Structures are given as structure tokens and as C-alpha cells.
Short mmCIF file of C-alpha atoms in Angstrom, two decimals:
data_model
loop_
_atom_site.label_atom_id
_atom_site.label_comp_id
_atom_site.label_asym_id
_atom_site.label_seq_id
_atom_site.Cartn_x
_atom_site.Cartn_y
_atom_site.Cartn_z
CA ILE A 1 116.32 -71.28 15.79
CA GLY A 2 114.04 -71.87 18.70
CA GLY A 3 116.88 -73.12 20.86
CA SER A 4 120.42 -72.30 20.51
CA TYR A 5 119.94 -69.43 18.17
CA SER A 6 117.61 -67.54 20.43
CA LYS A 7 119.87 -68.03 23.44
CA ILE A 8 121.52 -64.79 22.77
CA GLU A 9 122.19 -61.57 24.77
CA TYR A 10 119.74 -59.61 22.48
CA CYS A 11 116.86 -61.93 23.41
CA ARG A 12 117.74 -61.53 27.03
CA LYS A 13 117.47 -57.77 26.78
CA VAL A 14 114.21 -57.81 24.76
CA LEU A 15 112.43 -60.42 26.69
CA GLY A 16 113.51 -59.90 30.22
CA GLU A 17 115.09 -62.59 32.37
CA LYS A 18 112.11 -64.64 33.21
CA GLN A 19 110.62 -65.02 29.77
CA TYR A 20 114.20 -65.53 28.32
CA ARG A 21 114.64 -68.39 30.65
CA THR A 22 111.25 -70.01 30.16
CA CYS A 23 110.80 -69.40 26.39
CA SER A 24 113.39 -67.58 24.52
CA PHE A 25 111.64 -68.81 21.31
CA THR A 26 109.31 -65.80 21.61
CA CYS A 27 112.32 -63.58 20.89
CA PHE A 28 111.51 -64.14 17.20
CA PHE A 29 108.28 -65.99 16.96
CA GLU A 30 104.66 -65.90 18.19
CA PRO A 31 104.27 -67.88 21.55
CA ILE A 32 102.95 -71.42 21.44
CA SER A 33 101.05 -73.34 24.23
CA ILE A 34 104.18 -74.98 25.54
CA CYS A 35 105.71 -71.79 27.04
CA PRO A 36 105.14 -72.22 30.75
CA ASP A 37 105.52 -69.70 33.60
CA ASP A 38 107.64 -72.09 35.66
CA PRO A 39 111.17 -72.63 34.10
CA SER A 40 111.34 -75.97 35.66
CA ASP A 41 108.47 -77.28 33.55
CA VAL A 42 109.99 -76.22 30.14
CA GLN A 43 111.85 -79.42 29.10
CA GLY A 44 109.03 -81.73 30.17
CA ASN A 45 106.36 -79.91 28.46
CA ILE A 46 108.36 -79.42 25.18
CA SER A 47 109.45 -83.04 25.18
CA GLN A 48 105.89 -84.37 25.78
CA ALA A 49 104.43 -82.12 23.11
CA ALA A 50 107.15 -83.11 20.65
CA GLU A 51 106.64 -86.82 21.36
CA GLU A 52 102.95 -86.59 20.84
CA ASP A 53 103.36 -84.75 17.45
CA VAL A 54 105.98 -87.07 16.20
CA ALA A 55 103.79 -90.10 17.18
CA TYR A 56 100.75 -88.73 15.43
CA LEU A 57 102.83 -87.99 12.33
CA LYS A 58 104.02 -91.58 12.21
CA THR A 59 100.63 -92.90 12.66
CA ILE A 60 99.33 -90.83 9.70
CA GLN A 61 102.41 -91.93 7.67
CA ASN A 62 101.94 -95.60 8.38
CA GLN A 63 98.57 -95.65 6.90
CA THR A 64 97.99 -96.70 3.20
CA ASN A 65 98.84 -94.12 0.61
CA SER A 66 99.19 -91.36 3.28
CA PHE A 67 102.81 -90.14 2.75
CA GLU A 68 101.54 -86.95 1.10
CA MET A 69 99.11 -86.43 3.97
CA ALA A 70 101.88 -86.73 6.53
CA THR A 71 104.03 -84.36 4.61
CA ASP A 72 101.32 -81.71 4.36
CA LEU A 73 100.59 -82.18 8.09
CA TYR A 74 104.28 -81.68 8.99
CA HIS A 75 104.43 -78.58 6.80
CA ALA A 76 101.30 -77.17 8.49
CA LEU A 77 102.68 -77.90 11.93
CA THR A 78 106.03 -76.35 11.20
CA ALA A 79 104.42 -73.23 9.62
CA HIS A 80 102.17 -72.86 12.74
CA ILE A 81 105.02 -73.12 15.18
CA TYR A 82 107.51 -70.81 13.32
CA ARG A 83 105.08 -67.84 12.98
CA MET A 84 107.14 -64.70 13.14
CA ASN A 85 106.23 -62.05 15.60
CA PRO A 86 105.71 -58.49 14.30
CA ARG A 87 109.18 -57.33 15.23
CA THR A 88 110.84 -60.24 13.41
CA SER A 89 108.48 -59.89 10.37
CA ALA A 90 109.42 -56.20 10.06
CA MET A 91 113.13 -56.94 10.12
CA ILE A 92 112.75 -59.80 7.65
CA HIS A 93 110.84 -57.71 5.15
CA GLU A 94 113.41 -54.90 5.38
CA ARG A 95 116.09 -57.57 4.57
CA SER A 96 113.95 -58.57 1.53
CA ARG A 97 114.07 -54.96 0.27
CA LYS A 98 117.86 -54.75 0.80
CA VAL A 99 118.61 -57.96 -1.26
CA GLY A 100 116.35 -56.80 -4.02
CA PHE A 101 113.46 -59.15 -3.57
CA ASP A 102 110.05 -57.44 -4.08
CA GLU A 103 107.20 -59.59 -2.72
CA THR A 104 104.65 -57.80 -4.75
CA ALA A 105 106.40 -58.21 -8.04
CA LEU A 106 105.71 -61.00 -10.46
CA HIS A 107 109.25 -62.29 -10.73
CA PRO A 108 109.51 -66.12 -10.46
CA LEU A 109 111.90 -67.03 -7.72
CA VAL A 110 114.11 -70.07 -7.08
CA ALA A 111 116.13 -70.50 -3.98
CA LEU A 112 119.44 -72.52 -3.67
CA HIS A 113 120.58 -73.81 -0.22
CA ILE A 114 124.33 -74.13 -0.69
CA ARG A 115 125.84 -75.56 2.57
CA ARG A 116 129.51 -75.35 3.36
CA GLY A 117 130.96 -74.75 6.85
CA ASP A 118 130.41 -77.53 9.44
CA LYS A 119 127.72 -79.23 7.46
CA ILE A 120 130.01 -81.06 5.02
CA THR A 121 131.61 -82.88 7.91
CA ASP A 122 128.31 -84.74 8.37
CA ARG A 123 128.53 -88.37 7.26
CA TYR A 124 125.28 -87.98 5.35
CA ASN A 125 126.50 -84.97 3.29
CA ARG A 126 129.41 -84.20 1.07
CA TYR A 127 130.79 -81.09 -0.71
CA HIS A 128 128.80 -80.22 -3.84
CA THR A 129 130.28 -78.04 -6.51
CA ILE A 130 128.34 -74.82 -7.73
CA ARG A 131 127.85 -76.53 -11.06
CA GLU A 132 125.93 -79.31 -9.31
CA TYR A 133 123.49 -76.75 -8.13
CA ILE A 134 123.34 -74.83 -11.33
CA ARG A 135 122.57 -77.88 -13.60
CA PRO A 136 119.17 -78.81 -12.13
CA LEU A 137 118.17 -75.10 -11.73
CA TYR A 138 118.83 -74.60 -15.50
CA SER A 139 116.94 -77.80 -16.28
CA TYR A 140 114.00 -76.57 -14.35
CA ALA A 141 113.98 -73.04 -15.95
CA VAL A 142 114.26 -74.54 -19.46
CA LYS A 143 111.07 -76.60 -18.87
CA ALA A 144 109.17 -74.17 -16.71
CA HIS A 145 105.97 -72.68 -18.14
CA VAL A 146 106.91 -69.10 -17.01
CA CYS A 147 110.13 -69.34 -19.23
CA ASN A 148 108.32 -70.62 -22.27
CA SER A 149 105.02 -68.73 -22.53
CA GLY A 150 104.95 -65.65 -24.61
CA SER A 151 107.86 -63.69 -26.31
CA GLU A 152 108.74 -61.30 -23.60
CA LEU A 153 111.93 -61.79 -21.64
CA VAL A 154 111.29 -62.75 -17.90
CA THR A 155 113.66 -62.23 -15.10
CA MET A 156 113.92 -65.21 -12.78
CA GLN A 157 115.41 -64.30 -9.52
CA VAL A 158 117.79 -66.85 -7.85
CA TYR A 159 118.16 -66.39 -4.09
CA VAL A 160 121.41 -67.90 -2.65
CA ALA A 161 121.24 -69.08 0.90
CA SER A 162 124.66 -70.18 2.09
CA ASP A 163 127.11 -70.20 4.91
CA SER A 164 129.92 -69.71 2.53
CA LEU A 165 131.54 -66.42 1.36
CA ILE A 166 132.21 -67.66 -2.08
CA ALA A 167 128.87 -69.23 -3.05
CA PHE A 168 127.03 -66.09 -3.96
CA PRO A 169 129.67 -64.66 -6.42
CA GLU A 170 130.21 -68.15 -7.93
CA VAL A 171 126.49 -68.57 -8.68
CA ASP A 172 126.28 -65.01 -9.98
CA ARG A 173 129.21 -65.59 -12.29
CA HIS A 174 127.76 -68.74 -13.64
CA LEU A 175 124.31 -67.24 -14.38
CA LYS A 176 124.88 -63.65 -15.07
CA HIS A 177 124.94 -64.04 -18.87
CA THR A 178 122.91 -67.14 -19.08
CA GLN A 179 119.30 -67.53 -20.50
CA ALA A 180 116.94 -70.37 -20.31
CA GLY A 181 114.05 -70.14 -22.86
CA ASN A 182 112.65 -66.60 -22.19
CA CYS A 183 114.12 -66.45 -18.61
CA ARG A 184 117.17 -64.53 -17.69
CA PHE A 185 118.54 -64.98 -14.22
CA GLN A 186 119.16 -62.38 -11.49
CA VAL A 187 121.07 -63.53 -8.48
CA ILE A 188 120.11 -62.10 -5.15
CA GLY A 189 121.06 -62.66 -1.56
CA GLU A 190 123.36 -61.63 1.13
CA SER A 191 127.01 -61.54 0.28
CA GLY A 192 129.76 -61.37 2.88
CA SER A 193 127.23 -61.68 5.85
CA LEU A 194 128.33 -62.28 9.41
CA SER A 195 127.03 -65.77 9.30
CA GLN A 196 128.93 -66.54 6.16
CA GLN A 197 132.19 -65.17 7.74
CA LYS A 198 131.64 -67.38 10.71
CA GLY A 199 130.68 -70.37 8.61
CA SER A 200 133.76 -69.98 6.50
CA GLU A 201 135.80 -69.96 9.79
CA HIS A 202 134.13 -73.12 10.91
CA LYS A 203 134.50 -74.97 7.52
CA GLY A 204 135.43 -78.53 8.18
CA LYS A 205 134.78 -78.35 11.82
CA LYS A 206 132.37 -80.61 13.82
CA HIS A 207 128.70 -80.33 12.85
CA GLY A 208 126.94 -78.03 15.43
CA GLU A 209 129.88 -75.75 16.31
CA MET A 210 128.22 -72.93 14.45
CA ALA A 211 125.19 -72.94 16.84
CA THR A 212 127.69 -72.99 19.89
CA MET A 213 129.58 -69.96 18.44
CA MET A 214 126.30 -68.07 18.49
CA LEU A 215 126.24 -68.17 22.18
CA HIS A 216 129.48 -66.13 22.49
CA LEU A 217 128.54 -63.27 20.16
CA ASN A 218 127.70 -59.97 21.61
CA ALA A 219 124.10 -58.64 21.40
CA GLU A 220 124.34 -56.90 18.12
CA ASP A 221 126.32 -59.62 16.32
CA GLY A 222 124.10 -62.42 17.66
CA LEU A 223 121.02 -60.57 16.49
CA GLU A 224 122.50 -60.03 13.02
CA ALA A 225 123.66 -63.73 12.51
CA THR A 226 120.37 -65.10 13.85
CA LEU A 227 118.20 -62.92 11.38
CA GLU A 228 120.55 -63.84 8.52
CA ILE A 229 119.67 -67.51 9.16
CA ILE A 230 115.98 -66.90 9.77
CA PHE A 231 115.83 -64.87 6.47
CA ASP A 232 117.55 -67.76 4.57
CA ILE A 233 114.90 -70.11 5.92
CA TYR A 234 112.13 -67.70 4.93
CA MET A 235 113.27 -67.38 1.39
CA LEU A 236 113.90 -71.06 1.02
CA SER A 237 110.61 -72.22 2.41
CA VAL A 238 107.86 -69.63 2.06
CA TRP A 239 108.40 -68.87 -1.65
#
């Protein structure tokens, strides 16, 4: 998101040429200390800062019984770096409203990340059926306190983040009339989005081609596809 996905024409127009060249990251996120004035310093500063952070994380993790501490530190570091700027935050909250997610409501939320497209060509990954995602979700819901306390029916929202056009309707079909304890499911998410269309076009192609494709979109489509990806990450990680 901070690299290839912000190298889009929209960000050039919003930031201006100089800031776009030195730190396009700020198109969507708050600036961080490694955004220099001189474009020639960018790569060196970023690399040095990244190497120092990774080295520190490794030091913490190598200490006795410190894996959880390292994980917490990594999460805190990531949350600090990826602080949405007000413009991005407003657009993301508007997307929340459109998909039916109310941040002020008390609905429990579970998010599924269903990767297709170029991801399944990676040697560390494989194609997982929708049922393979649904089974652990259902097992969790059956045991969850929120689905087993009281007698009232509770709506558990299931957000589907995917680069596939068919993932959302498949999950919805499996869960629409399903109930776990006192919980019924409401599937939410973006269906038929631009990034899903492009992801389906790139299904089975080399990993990373999706990011390359982003560079060739016009300003409007580039912004839309990037916001879709940021919104998926937001829903998967924050809640």
C-alpha cells in the first residue's frame, strides 16, 4: 500500500510532483519521519529505518519467552506506520456505511480473507474452498460467548475480503440460512468491485502482477482499487 499502490495518478494530482516523488505514502496515510525533502535520500532512509526496526524485533523475539512481546511490538509498529490521514479515513468510513457495517452497533464481526487471483500461484499457498473457510467460522461461532449467552437472537456480521468475484456470493449462500447457537449470520462486503474484477482477470498469473496492473489504471480507477484494498485491510485488522 505504501509503495506500488500509492504510485497512481490520483496521488500525483493530490500531492503534487515533489511530494509524490519523495513520499507517495502520504497520499493515504499520515507522514512518518522517513519522508525526506530530497528524493535521492528516500531509498536509503527507508532501508536503514526498516533494517533497524527488523533488527530490534529479532532481538526481542530471541529473548526467552518473548514471542508475544515481539508480536505486540510488531502490531504496534504497523498500527503507527499505517495511520490513515483524514481524507482516507473519511472515504473508508463511507465505505463502511455502504456495505452495512455500523461501527457504533454492537454486532459481533468476523472477517474472512479469501485469496484467489495471483496469490494461489505462490508456492506457500494453495486454493482453499469456501467450505474450508466456513467450517472454522462456524466452529468459532458455536463456542463464542456472544452466541451462547441469553436467549435473544444475535446477528454476527461476516465481512468477506477477497480478490474473487465469486467469493462473496458463495459465502452468503452457505451462511444465509445458518445459525450457530443464538447467532445468525449476515454476510457483508463489496461484491463485484474493481479490484475483484482485476483479480479474477489475473487468476493464476504470477504473484505481484496485481500491483503492477495498478500502475496502468487511470486516476479514478486507481483510487477506487486502492481504497478497496485499504478497506479490506481495515476490516480484517482493526476489528
